[in-house]
């Protein structure tokens, strides 16, 4: 079977040029990043895009901006701005992908393409980031939670009597044990 034509991309060209300007080889870059030379070659040839979570490390080694070598990183920066990206880590993005996969009903092994559903992924990132903030015990504004006051709907709830539903004070009801 013949090999497909080289799909050299702007990111791949930038990586190739940066490797040469840094006076390195793809093998040397791979060694510095503790990956295989083939991994770097796939980035440089355009056969594989540089993922957002690898862009900063690769950019540091090549002494370029991450957005020059990763379209995915550039999209995240453009969408969330620099203040939000600094809060993202691999665990949050992995969690967001899980949220998006669940929302789409994808089976194990099915691939979630961020480019196909960027709005869904953005919402999933918000959900994952909010969950992480709650897990850390902080409010959205960074303040500590758990000051002894009931929050949310519980603050407005009236206790149920005899195990019936409790009124929430907002016209709704909640089940009680």
CSV table of N, CA and C in Angstrom, one decimal:
chain,number,residue,atom,x,y,z
A,1,UNK,N,0.9,-1.2,0.0
A,1,UNK,CA,0.0,0.0,0.0
A,1,UNK,C,0.9,1.2,0.0
A,2,UNK,N,0.6,2.2,-0.9
A,2,UNK,CA,1.5,3.4,-0.9
A,2,UNK,C,1.3,4.3,0.3
A,3,UNK,N,2.3,4.9,0.6
A,3,UNK,CA,2.2,5.8,1.8
A,3,UNK,C,1.5,7.1,1.4
A,4,UNK,N,0.7,7.7,2.3
A,4,UNK,CA,0.0,8.9,1.9
A,4,UNK,C,0.9,10.1,1.7
A,5,UNK,N,0.5,11.1,1.0
A,5,UNK,CA,1.3,12.3,0.8
A,5,UNK,C,1.6,13.0,2.1
A,6,UNK,N,2.7,13.7,2.2
A,6,UNK,CA,3.0,14.4,3.4
A,6,UNK,C,2.0,15.6,3.6
A,7,UNK,N,1.3,15.5,4.7
A,7,UNK,CA,0.3,16.6,5.0
A,7,UNK,C,0.9,17.8,5.8
A,8,UNK,N,2.0,18.2,5.4
A,8,UNK,CA,2.7,19.3,6.1
A,8,UNK,C,1.8,20.4,6.5
A,9,UNK,N,1.7,20.8,7.8
A,9,UNK,CA,0.8,21.8,8.3
A,9,UNK,C,1.7,23.0,8.7
A,10,UNK,N,1.0,24.1,8.9
A,10,UNK,CA,1.7,25.3,9.4
A,10,UNK,C,2.4,25.0,10.7
A,11,UNK,N,1.8,24.2,11.6
A,11,UNK,CA,2.4,23.9,12.9
A,11,UNK,C,3.6,23.0,12.6
A,12,UNK,N,3.5,22.0,11.7
A,12,UNK,CA,4.6,21.1,11.4
A,12,UNK,C,5.8,21.9,10.8
A,13,UNK,N,5.5,22.8,9.9
A,13,UNK,CA,6.6,23.7,9.4
A,13,UNK,C,7.3,24.5,10.5
A,14,UNK,N,6.5,25.0,11.4
A,14,UNK,CA,7.0,25.8,12.5
A,14,UNK,C,7.9,25.0,13.4
A,15,UNK,N,7.5,23.7,13.6
A,15,UNK,CA,8.3,22.8,14.5
A,15,UNK,C,9.6,22.5,13.8
A,16,UNK,N,9.5,22.2,12.5
A,16,UNK,CA,10.7,21.8,11.7
A,16,UNK,C,11.7,23.0,11.7
A,17,UNK,N,11.2,24.2,11.5
A,17,UNK,CA,12.1,25.4,11.5
A,17,UNK,C,12.6,25.7,12.9
A,18,UNK,N,11.8,25.5,13.9
A,18,UNK,CA,12.3,25.8,15.3
A,18,UNK,C,13.4,24.8,15.7
A,19,UNK,N,13.2,23.5,15.3
A,19,UNK,CA,14.2,22.5,15.7
A,19,UNK,C,15.5,22.9,15.0
A,20,UNK,N,15.5,23.3,13.8
A,20,UNK,CA,16.7,23.7,13.1
A,20,UNK,C,17.3,24.9,13.7
A,21,UNK,N,16.5,25.9,14.0
A,21,UNK,CA,17.0,27.2,14.6
A,21,UNK,C,17.6,26.9,16.0
A,22,UNK,N,17.1,25.9,16.7
A,22,UNK,CA,17.6,25.6,18.1
A,22,UNK,C,18.9,24.8,18.0
A,23,UNK,N,19.3,24.4,16.8
A,23,UNK,CA,20.5,23.6,16.6
A,23,UNK,C,20.3,22.2,17.1
A,24,UNK,N,19.1,21.7,17.1
A,24,UNK,CA,18.8,20.4,17.6
A,24,UNK,C,18.3,19.5,16.5
A,25,UNK,N,18.2,18.2,16.8
A,25,UNK,CA,17.6,17.2,15.9
A,25,UNK,C,16.3,16.8,16.5
A,26,UNK,N,15.5,16.2,15.7
A,26,UNK,CA,14.2,15.7,16.3
A,26,UNK,C,14.5,14.6,17.4
A,27,UNK,N,15.5,13.9,17.2
A,27,UNK,CA,15.9,12.9,18.2
A,27,UNK,C,16.3,13.5,19.5
A,28,UNK,N,17.1,14.6,19.4
A,28,UNK,CA,17.5,15.4,20.6
A,28,UNK,C,16.3,16.0,21.3
A,29,UNK,N,15.4,16.5,20.6
A,29,UNK,CA,14.1,17.1,21.2
A,29,UNK,C,13.4,16.0,21.9
A,30,UNK,N,13.2,14.8,21.2
A,30,UNK,CA,12.5,13.7,21.8
A,30,UNK,C,13.2,13.3,23.1
A,31,UNK,N,14.5,13.3,23.1
A,31,UNK,CA,15.2,12.9,24.3
A,31,UNK,C,14.9,13.9,25.5
A,32,UNK,N,14.9,15.1,25.2
A,32,UNK,CA,14.7,16.2,26.2
A,32,UNK,C,13.3,16.1,26.7
A,33,UNK,N,12.3,15.6,25.9
A,33,UNK,CA,10.9,15.5,26.3
A,33,UNK,C,10.6,14.1,26.8
A,34,UNK,N,11.5,13.2,26.7
A,34,UNK,CA,11.3,11.8,27.2
A,34,UNK,C,10.2,11.2,26.3
A,35,UNK,N,10.2,11.3,25.0
A,35,UNK,CA,9.3,10.7,24.1
A,35,UNK,C,10.1,10.1,23.0
A,36,UNK,N,9.5,9.3,22.1
A,36,UNK,CA,10.2,8.7,21.0
A,36,UNK,C,10.5,9.7,19.9
A,37,UNK,N,11.5,9.5,19.1
A,37,UNK,CA,11.7,10.4,18.0
A,37,UNK,C,10.6,10.4,17.0
A,38,UNK,N,9.9,9.2,16.8
A,38,UNK,CA,8.8,9.1,16.0
A,38,UNK,C,7.6,10.0,16.4
A,39,UNK,N,7.5,10.2,17.7
A,39,UNK,CA,6.4,11.1,18.2
A,39,UNK,C,6.7,12.5,17.7
A,40,UNK,N,7.9,13.0,17.8
A,40,UNK,CA,8.3,14.4,17.4
A,40,UNK,C,8.2,14.4,15.8
A,41,UNK,N,8.6,13.4,15.2
A,41,UNK,CA,8.5,13.4,13.7
A,41,UNK,C,7.0,13.5,13.2
A,42,UNK,N,6.1,12.9,13.9
A,42,UNK,CA,4.7,13.0,13.6
A,42,UNK,C,4.2,14.4,13.7
A,43,UNK,N,4.7,15.1,14.7
A,43,UNK,CA,4.3,16.5,14.9
A,43,UNK,C,4.9,17.3,13.8
A,44,UNK,N,6.2,17.1,13.5
A,44,UNK,CA,6.9,17.9,12.5
A,44,UNK,C,6.4,17.7,11.1
A,45,UNK,N,5.9,16.5,10.8
A,45,UNK,CA,5.4,16.2,9.5
A,45,UNK,C,4.0,16.5,9.3
A,46,UNK,N,3.3,16.9,10.4
A,46,UNK,CA,1.9,17.2,10.3
A,46,UNK,C,1.0,16.0,10.3
A,47,UNK,N,1.5,14.8,10.5
A,47,UNK,CA,0.7,13.6,10.6
A,47,UNK,C,-0.1,13.6,11.9
A,48,UNK,N,0.4,14.3,12.9
A,48,UNK,CA,-0.3,14.4,14.3
A,48,UNK,C,-0.2,15.8,14.8
A,49,UNK,N,-1.3,16.4,15.2
A,49,UNK,CA,-1.3,17.7,15.8
A,49,UNK,C,-0.7,17.7,17.2
A,50,UNK,N,0.0,18.8,17.6
A,50,UNK,CA,0.5,18.8,18.9
A,50,UNK,C,-0.6,19.1,19.9
A,51,UNK,N,-0.9,18.2,20.9
A,51,UNK,CA,-2.0,18.4,21.8
A,51,UNK,C,-1.7,19.6,22.7
A,52,UNK,N,-2.7,20.2,23.2
A,52,UNK,CA,-2.6,21.4,24.1
A,52,UNK,C,-1.7,21.1,25.3
A,53,UNK,N,-1.8,19.9,25.9
A,53,UNK,CA,-1.0,19.6,27.1
A,53,UNK,C,0.5,19.3,26.8
A,54,UNK,N,0.9,19.2,25.6
A,54,UNK,CA,2.3,19.0,25.2
A,54,UNK,C,2.9,20.2,24.6
A,55,UNK,N,2.1,21.2,24.2
A,55,UNK,CA,2.5,22.4,23.5
A,55,UNK,C,3.5,23.2,24.3
A,56,UNK,N,3.2,23.4,25.6
A,56,UNK,CA,4.1,24.3,26.4
A,56,UNK,C,5.5,23.7,26.6
A,57,UNK,N,5.5,22.4,26.9
A,57,UNK,CA,6.8,21.7,27.1
A,57,UNK,C,7.7,21.8,25.8
A,58,UNK,N,7.0,21.4,24.7
A,58,UNK,CA,7.7,21.4,23.4
A,58,UNK,C,8.1,22.8,23.0
A,59,UNK,N,7.3,23.8,23.2
A,59,UNK,CA,7.6,25.2,22.9
A,59,UNK,C,8.8,25.7,23.8
A,60,UNK,N,8.9,25.3,25.0
A,60,UNK,CA,10.0,25.6,25.9
A,60,UNK,C,11.3,25.1,25.3
A,61,UNK,N,11.3,23.9,24.9
A,61,UNK,CA,12.5,23.2,24.3
A,61,UNK,C,12.9,24.0,23.0
A,62,UNK,N,11.9,24.3,22.2
A,62,UNK,CA,12.2,24.9,20.9
A,62,UNK,C,12.4,26.4,21.0
A,63,UNK,N,12.1,27.0,22.1
A,63,UNK,CA,12.1,28.5,22.3
A,63,UNK,C,11.2,29.2,21.4
A,64,UNK,N,9.9,28.7,21.3
A,64,UNK,CA,8.9,29.4,20.5
A,64,UNK,C,7.6,29.5,21.4
A,65,UNK,N,6.7,30.2,20.9
A,65,UNK,CA,5.4,30.3,21.6
A,65,UNK,C,4.6,29.1,21.3
A,66,UNK,N,3.9,28.5,22.3
A,66,UNK,CA,3.1,27.3,22.2
A,66,UNK,C,2.0,27.4,21.1
A,67,UNK,N,1.4,28.6,20.9
A,67,UNK,CA,0.4,28.7,19.9
A,67,UNK,C,0.9,28.6,18.4
A,68,UNK,N,2.3,28.8,18.3
A,68,UNK,CA,2.9,28.6,16.9
A,68,UNK,C,2.9,27.2,16.5
A,69,UNK,N,3.0,26.3,17.5
A,69,UNK,CA,3.2,24.9,17.2
A,69,UNK,C,1.9,24.0,17.5
A,70,UNK,N,0.9,24.6,18.0
A,70,UNK,CA,-0.3,23.8,18.4
A,70,UNK,C,-1.6,24.7,18.2
A,71,UNK,N,-2.3,24.3,17.2
A,71,UNK,CA,-3.6,25.0,16.9
A,71,UNK,C,-4.6,24.7,18.0
A,72,UNK,N,-4.5,23.6,18.6
A,72,UNK,CA,-5.4,23.2,19.8
A,72,UNK,C,-5.1,24.2,20.9
A,73,UNK,N,-3.8,24.4,21.2
A,73,UNK,CA,-3.4,25.3,22.3
A,73,UNK,C,-3.9,26.7,22.0
A,74,UNK,N,-3.8,27.1,20.8
A,74,UNK,CA,-4.2,28.5,20.3
A,74,UNK,C,-5.7,28.6,20.5
A,75,UNK,N,-6.5,27.6,20.1
A,75,UNK,CA,-7.9,27.7,20.3
A,75,UNK,C,-8.3,27.8,21.7
A,76,UNK,N,-7.7,27.0,22.6
A,76,UNK,CA,-8.0,27.1,24.0
A,76,UNK,C,-7.6,28.5,24.6
A,77,UNK,N,-6.5,29.0,24.2
A,77,UNK,CA,-6.1,30.3,24.6
A,77,UNK,C,-7.1,31.4,24.1
A,78,UNK,N,-7.5,31.3,22.9
A,78,UNK,CA,-8.4,32.3,22.3
A,78,UNK,C,-9.8,32.2,23.0
A,79,UNK,N,-10.2,31.0,23.3
A,79,UNK,CA,-11.5,30.8,23.9
A,79,UNK,C,-11.6,31.1,25.4
A,80,UNK,N,-10.6,30.7,26.1
A,80,UNK,CA,-10.6,30.9,27.6
A,80,UNK,C,-9.8,32.1,28.1
A,81,UNK,N,-8.9,32.5,27.3
A,81,UNK,CA,-8.0,33.6,27.7
A,81,UNK,C,-6.9,33.1,28.7
A,82,UNK,N,-5.9,33.9,28.9
A,82,UNK,CA,-4.8,33.4,29.6
A,82,UNK,C,-5.1,33.1,31.1
A,83,UNK,N,-6.1,33.8,31.7
A,83,UNK,CA,-6.4,33.6,33.1
A,83,UNK,C,-7.1,32.3,33.3
A,84,UNK,N,-7.8,31.7,32.3
A,84,UNK,CA,-8.4,30.4,32.5
A,84,UNK,C,-7.5,29.3,32.2
A,85,UNK,N,-6.7,29.4,31.2
A,85,UNK,CA,-5.8,28.3,30.8
A,85,UNK,C,-4.8,28.0,31.9
A,86,UNK,N,-4.4,29.0,32.7
A,86,UNK,CA,-3.5,28.6,33.8
A,86,UNK,C,-4.2,27.8,34.8
A,87,UNK,N,-5.5,27.7,34.9
A,87,UNK,CA,-6.2,26.9,35.8
A,87,UNK,C,-6.4,25.5,35.3
A,88,UNK,N,-6.3,25.3,34.0
A,88,UNK,CA,-6.5,24.0,33.4
A,88,UNK,C,-5.3,23.1,33.6
A,89,UNK,N,-5.6,21.9,33.9
A,89,UNK,CA,-4.6,20.9,34.0
A,89,UNK,C,-5.1,19.6,33.3
A,90,UNK,N,-4.3,18.6,33.2
A,90,UNK,CA,-4.6,17.4,32.5
A,90,UNK,C,-5.9,16.7,33.1
A,91,UNK,N,-6.0,16.7,34.5
A,91,UNK,CA,-7.1,16.1,35.1
A,91,UNK,C,-8.4,16.8,34.8
A,92,UNK,N,-8.4,18.1,34.7
A,92,UNK,CA,-9.6,18.8,34.4
A,92,UNK,C,-10.0,18.6,33.0
A,93,UNK,N,-9.1,18.6,32.1
A,93,UNK,CA,-9.4,18.4,30.7
A,93,UNK,C,-9.9,17.0,30.4
A,94,UNK,N,-9.3,16.0,31.1
A,94,UNK,CA,-9.7,14.6,31.0
A,94,UNK,C,-11.1,14.5,31.5
A,95,UNK,N,-11.4,15.1,32.7
A,95,UNK,CA,-12.7,15.1,33.2
A,95,UNK,C,-13.7,15.7,32.2
A,96,UNK,N,-13.4,16.8,31.6
A,96,UNK,CA,-14.2,17.5,30.7
A,96,UNK,C,-14.5,16.6,29.5
A,97,UNK,N,-13.5,15.9,29.0
A,97,UNK,CA,-13.7,15.0,27.9
A,97,UNK,C,-14.7,13.9,28.3
A,98,UNK,N,-14.6,13.4,29.5
A,98,UNK,CA,-15.5,12.4,30.0
A,98,UNK,C,-16.9,13.0,30.1
A,99,UNK,N,-17.1,14.2,30.5
A,99,UNK,CA,-18.4,14.9,30.5
A,99,UNK,C,-19.0,15.0,29.1
A,100,UNK,N,-18.2,15.4,28.2
A,100,UNK,CA,-18.6,15.6,26.8
A,100,UNK,C,-19.0,14.2,26.2
A,101,UNK,N,-18.1,13.2,26.5
A,101,UNK,CA,-18.4,11.9,25.9
A,101,UNK,C,-19.7,11.3,26.4
A,102,UNK,N,-20.0,11.6,27.7
A,102,UNK,CA,-21.2,11.1,28.3
A,102,UNK,C,-22.4,11.8,27.7
A,103,UNK,N,-22.3,13.2,27.5
A,103,UNK,CA,-23.3,14.0,26.9
A,103,UNK,C,-23.7,13.5,25.5
A,104,UNK,N,-22.6,13.0,24.8
A,104,UNK,CA,-22.8,12.6,23.4
A,104,UNK,C,-23.2,11.1,23.3
A,105,UNK,N,-23.1,10.4,24.5
A,105,UNK,CA,-23.5,9.0,24.5
A,105,UNK,C,-22.4,8.1,23.8
A,106,UNK,N,-21.2,8.5,23.8
A,106,UNK,CA,-20.1,7.8,23.2
A,106,UNK,C,-19.7,6.6,24.0
A,107,UNK,N,-19.5,5.5,23.3
A,107,UNK,CA,-19.1,4.2,24.0
A,107,UNK,C,-17.6,4.3,24.3
A,108,UNK,N,-17.2,3.4,25.2
A,108,UNK,CA,-15.7,3.3,25.5
A,108,UNK,C,-15.0,3.0,24.2
A,109,UNK,N,-13.9,3.7,23.9
A,109,UNK,CA,-13.1,3.5,22.7
A,109,UNK,C,-13.5,4.5,21.6
A,110,UNK,N,-14.7,5.0,21.6
A,110,UNK,CA,-15.1,6.0,20.6
A,110,UNK,C,-14.3,7.3,20.9
A,111,UNK,N,-13.9,8.0,19.8
A,111,UNK,CA,-13.1,9.2,19.9
A,111,UNK,C,-14.0,10.4,20.0
A,112,UNK,N,-13.7,11.3,20.9
A,112,UNK,CA,-14.4,12.6,21.0
A,112,UNK,C,-13.5,13.6,20.3
A,113,UNK,N,-14.0,14.2,19.3
A,113,UNK,CA,-13.2,15.2,18.5
A,113,UNK,C,-13.7,16.6,19.0
A,114,UNK,N,-12.8,17.3,19.7
A,114,UNK,CA,-13.1,18.7,20.2
A,114,UNK,C,-13.5,19.6,19.1
A,115,UNK,N,-12.9,19.5,17.9
A,115,UNK,CA,-13.2,20.4,16.8
A,115,UNK,C,-14.6,20.2,16.3
A,116,UNK,N,-15.2,19.0,16.5
A,116,UNK,CA,-16.6,18.7,16.0
A,116,UNK,C,-17.6,19.3,16.9
A,117,UNK,N,-17.3,19.5,18.2
A,117,UNK,CA,-18.2,20.0,19.2
A,117,UNK,C,-17.5,21.0,20.2
A,118,UNK,N,-17.0,22.1,19.7
A,118,UNK,CA,-16.2,23.0,20.5
A,118,UNK,C,-17.1,23.7,21.6
A,119,UNK,N,-18.4,24.0,21.3
A,119,UNK,CA,-19.2,24.6,22.4
A,119,UNK,C,-19.5,23.5,23.5
A,120,UNK,N,-19.8,22.3,23.1
A,120,UNK,CA,-20.0,21.3,24.1
A,120,UNK,C,-18.7,21.1,25.0
A,121,UNK,N,-17.6,21.1,24.3
A,121,UNK,CA,-16.3,20.9,25.1
A,121,UNK,C,-16.1,22.1,26.0
A,122,UNK,N,-16.4,23.3,25.6
A,122,UNK,CA,-16.3,24.5,26.4
A,122,UNK,C,-17.2,24.4,27.6
A,123,UNK,N,-18.4,23.9,27.4
A,123,UNK,CA,-19.3,23.7,28.6
A,123,UNK,C,-18.8,22.6,29.5
A,124,UNK,N,-18.3,21.6,28.9
A,124,UNK,CA,-17.8,20.5,29.7
A,124,UNK,C,-16.6,20.9,30.5
A,125,UNK,N,-15.8,21.8,30.0
A,125,UNK,CA,-14.7,22.4,30.7
A,125,UNK,C,-15.2,23.2,31.9
A,126,UNK,N,-16.2,24.0,31.7
A,126,UNK,CA,-16.8,24.8,32.8
A,126,UNK,C,-17.3,23.9,33.9
A,127,UNK,N,-18.0,22.8,33.5
A,127,UNK,CA,-18.5,21.8,34.5
A,127,UNK,C,-17.3,21.2,35.3
A,128,UNK,N,-16.3,20.8,34.6
A,128,UNK,CA,-15.1,20.1,35.2
A,128,UNK,C,-14.4,21.1,36.1
A,129,UNK,N,-14.2,22.3,35.7
A,129,UNK,CA,-13.6,23.3,36.5
A,129,UNK,C,-14.4,23.6,37.7
A,130,UNK,N,-15.7,23.8,37.6
A,130,UNK,CA,-16.5,24.0,38.8
A,130,UNK,C,-16.5,22.9,39.8
A,131,UNK,N,-16.4,21.6,39.2
A,131,UNK,CA,-16.3,20.5,40.1
A,131,UNK,C,-15.0,20.5,40.9
A,132,UNK,N,-13.9,20.8,40.2
A,132,UNK,CA,-12.6,20.9,40.8
A,132,UNK,C,-12.6,22.0,41.9
A,133,UNK,N,-13.2,23.1,41.6
A,133,UNK,CA,-13.3,24.2,42.6
A,133,UNK,C,-14.1,23.7,43.8
A,134,UNK,N,-15.2,23.1,43.6
A,134,UNK,CA,-16.0,22.5,44.7
A,134,UNK,C,-15.2,21.5,45.5
A,135,UNK,N,-14.5,20.7,44.8
A,135,UNK,CA,-13.7,19.6,45.5
A,135,UNK,C,-12.6,20.3,46.4
A,136,UNK,N,-12.1,21.4,45.9
A,136,UNK,CA,-11.1,22.1,46.7
A,136,UNK,C,-11.7,22.9,47.9
A,137,UNK,N,-13.0,23.0,47.9
A,137,UNK,CA,-13.7,23.7,48.9
A,137,UNK,C,-13.7,25.2,48.8
A,138,UNK,N,-13.6,25.6,47.5
A,138,UNK,CA,-13.6,27.1,47.3
A,138,UNK,C,-14.8,27.5,46.5
A,139,UNK,N,-15.2,28.7,46.7
A,139,UNK,CA,-16.3,29.3,45.9
A,139,UNK,C,-15.7,29.7,44.5
A,140,UNK,N,-16.6,30.0,43.6
A,140,UNK,CA,-16.2,30.4,42.3
A,140,UNK,C,-15.2,31.6,42.4
A,141,UNK,N,-15.4,32.5,43.4
A,141,UNK,CA,-14.6,33.6,43.5
A,141,UNK,C,-13.3,33.4,44.3
A,142,UNK,N,-13.1,32.1,44.6
A,142,UNK,CA,-11.8,31.7,45.3
A,142,UNK,C,-12.0,31.7,46.8
A,143,UNK,N,-13.1,32.2,47.4
A,143,UNK,CA,-13.3,32.2,48.8
A,143,UNK,C,-13.6,30.8,49.3
A,144,UNK,N,-13.2,30.6,50.6
A,144,UNK,CA,-13.4,29.3,51.2
A,144,UNK,C,-14.9,29.0,51.5
A,145,UNK,N,-15.4,27.8,51.2
A,145,UNK,CA,-16.7,27.5,51.6
A,145,UNK,C,-16.8,26.8,52.9
A,146,UNK,N,-17.9,26.5,53.4
A,146,UNK,CA,-18.0,25.8,54.7
A,146,UNK,C,-17.9,26.7,55.9
A,147,UNK,N,-18.5,27.9,55.8
A,147,UNK,CA,-18.4,28.8,56.9
A,147,UNK,C,-19.5,28.6,58.0
A,148,UNK,N,-20.2,27.5,57.9
A,148,UNK,CA,-21.2,27.2,58.9
A,148,UNK,C,-22.6,27.6,58.5
A,149,UNK,N,-22.7,28.4,57.4
A,149,UNK,CA,-24.0,28.8,57.0
A,149,UNK,C,-24.5,27.8,55.8
A,150,UNK,N,-25.8,27.5,55.9
A,150,UNK,CA,-26.3,26.7,54.8
A,150,UNK,C,-26.3,27.5,53.5
A,151,UNK,N,-26.0,26.9,52.4
A,151,UNK,CA,-26.0,27.7,51.1
A,151,UNK,C,-27.0,27.1,50.2
A,152,UNK,N,-27.2,27.8,49.1
A,152,UNK,CA,-28.0,27.4,48.0
A,152,UNK,C,-29.5,27.3,48.5
A,153,UNK,N,-30.2,26.3,47.9
A,153,UNK,CA,-31.6,26.1,48.2
A,153,UNK,C,-31.9,25.8,49.7
A,154,UNK,N,-30.9,25.1,50.3
A,154,UNK,CA,-31.1,24.7,51.7
A,154,UNK,C,-31.4,25.8,52.6
A,155,UNK,N,-30.8,27.0,52.3
A,155,UNK,CA,-30.9,28.1,53.1
A,155,UNK,C,-32.4,28.6,53.2
A,156,UNK,N,-33.1,28.3,52.1
A,156,UNK,CA,-34.5,28.8,52.0
A,156,UNK,C,-35.5,27.7,52.3
A,157,UNK,N,-35.0,26.5,52.6
A,157,UNK,CA,-35.9,25.4,52.9
A,157,UNK,C,-36.6,25.5,54.2
A,158,UNK,N,-37.9,25.1,54.2
A,158,UNK,CA,-38.6,24.9,55.5
A,158,UNK,C,-38.6,23.4,55.8
A,159,UNK,N,-38.4,23.0,57.0
A,159,UNK,CA,-38.3,21.5,57.3
A,159,UNK,C,-39.7,20.8,57.0
A,160,UNK,N,-39.6,19.6,56.5
A,160,UNK,CA,-40.8,18.8,56.2
A,160,UNK,C,-41.3,18.2,57.5
A,161,UNK,N,-42.5,18.0,57.5
A,161,UNK,CA,-43.1,17.4,58.7
A,161,UNK,C,-43.7,16.0,58.3
A,162,UNK,N,-43.4,15.0,59.2
A,162,UNK,CA,-43.9,13.6,58.9
A,162,UNK,C,-43.4,13.0,57.6
A,163,UNK,N,-42.2,13.4,57.2
A,163,UNK,CA,-41.6,12.7,56.0
A,163,UNK,C,-42.2,13.2,54.7
A,164,UNK,N,-43.0,14.2,54.7
A,164,UNK,CA,-43.5,14.7,53.4
A,164,UNK,C,-42.5,15.6,52.7
A,165,UNK,N,-42.9,16.1,51.6
A,165,UNK,CA,-42.0,17.0,50.8
A,165,UNK,C,-41.9,18.3,51.6
A,166,UNK,N,-40.7,18.9,51.5
A,166,UNK,CA,-40.5,20.2,52.1
A,166,UNK,C,-40.6,21.3,51.1
A,167,UNK,N,-41.2,22.4,51.5
A,167,UNK,CA,-41.2,23.6,50.6
A,167,UNK,C,-39.9,24.3,50.6
A,168,UNK,N,-39.4,24.8,49.5
A,168,UNK,CA,-38.1,25.4,49.4
A,168,UNK,C,-38.1,26.9,49.6
A,169,UNK,N,-39.3,27.5,49.7
A,169,UNK,CA,-39.4,28.9,49.8
A,169,UNK,C,-39.3,29.6,48.5
A,170,UNK,N,-39.1,28.9,47.4
A,170,UNK,CA,-39.0,29.5,46.1
A,170,UNK,C,-40.1,28.9,45.2
A,171,UNK,N,-41.1,28.3,45.9
A,171,UNK,CA,-42.2,27.7,45.2
A,171,UNK,C,-42.0,26.3,44.8
A,172,UNK,N,-40.8,25.8,45.0
A,172,UNK,CA,-40.5,24.4,44.6
A,172,UNK,C,-40.6,23.5,45.8
A,173,UNK,N,-40.4,22.2,45.6
A,173,UNK,CA,-40.4,21.2,46.7
A,173,UNK,C,-39.2,20.3,46.6
A,174,UNK,N,-38.7,19.8,47.7
A,174,UNK,CA,-37.7,18.8,47.7
A,174,UNK,C,-38.0,17.7,48.5
A,175,UNK,N,-37.6,16.5,48.2
A,175,UNK,CA,-37.9,15.3,48.9
A,175,UNK,C,-37.1,15.3,50.2
A,176,UNK,N,-37.6,14.7,51.2
A,176,UNK,CA,-36.9,14.5,52.5
A,176,UNK,C,-36.9,13.1,52.8
A,177,UNK,N,-36.0,12.7,53.7
A,177,UNK,CA,-35.8,11.3,54.0
A,177,UNK,C,-36.8,10.8,54.9
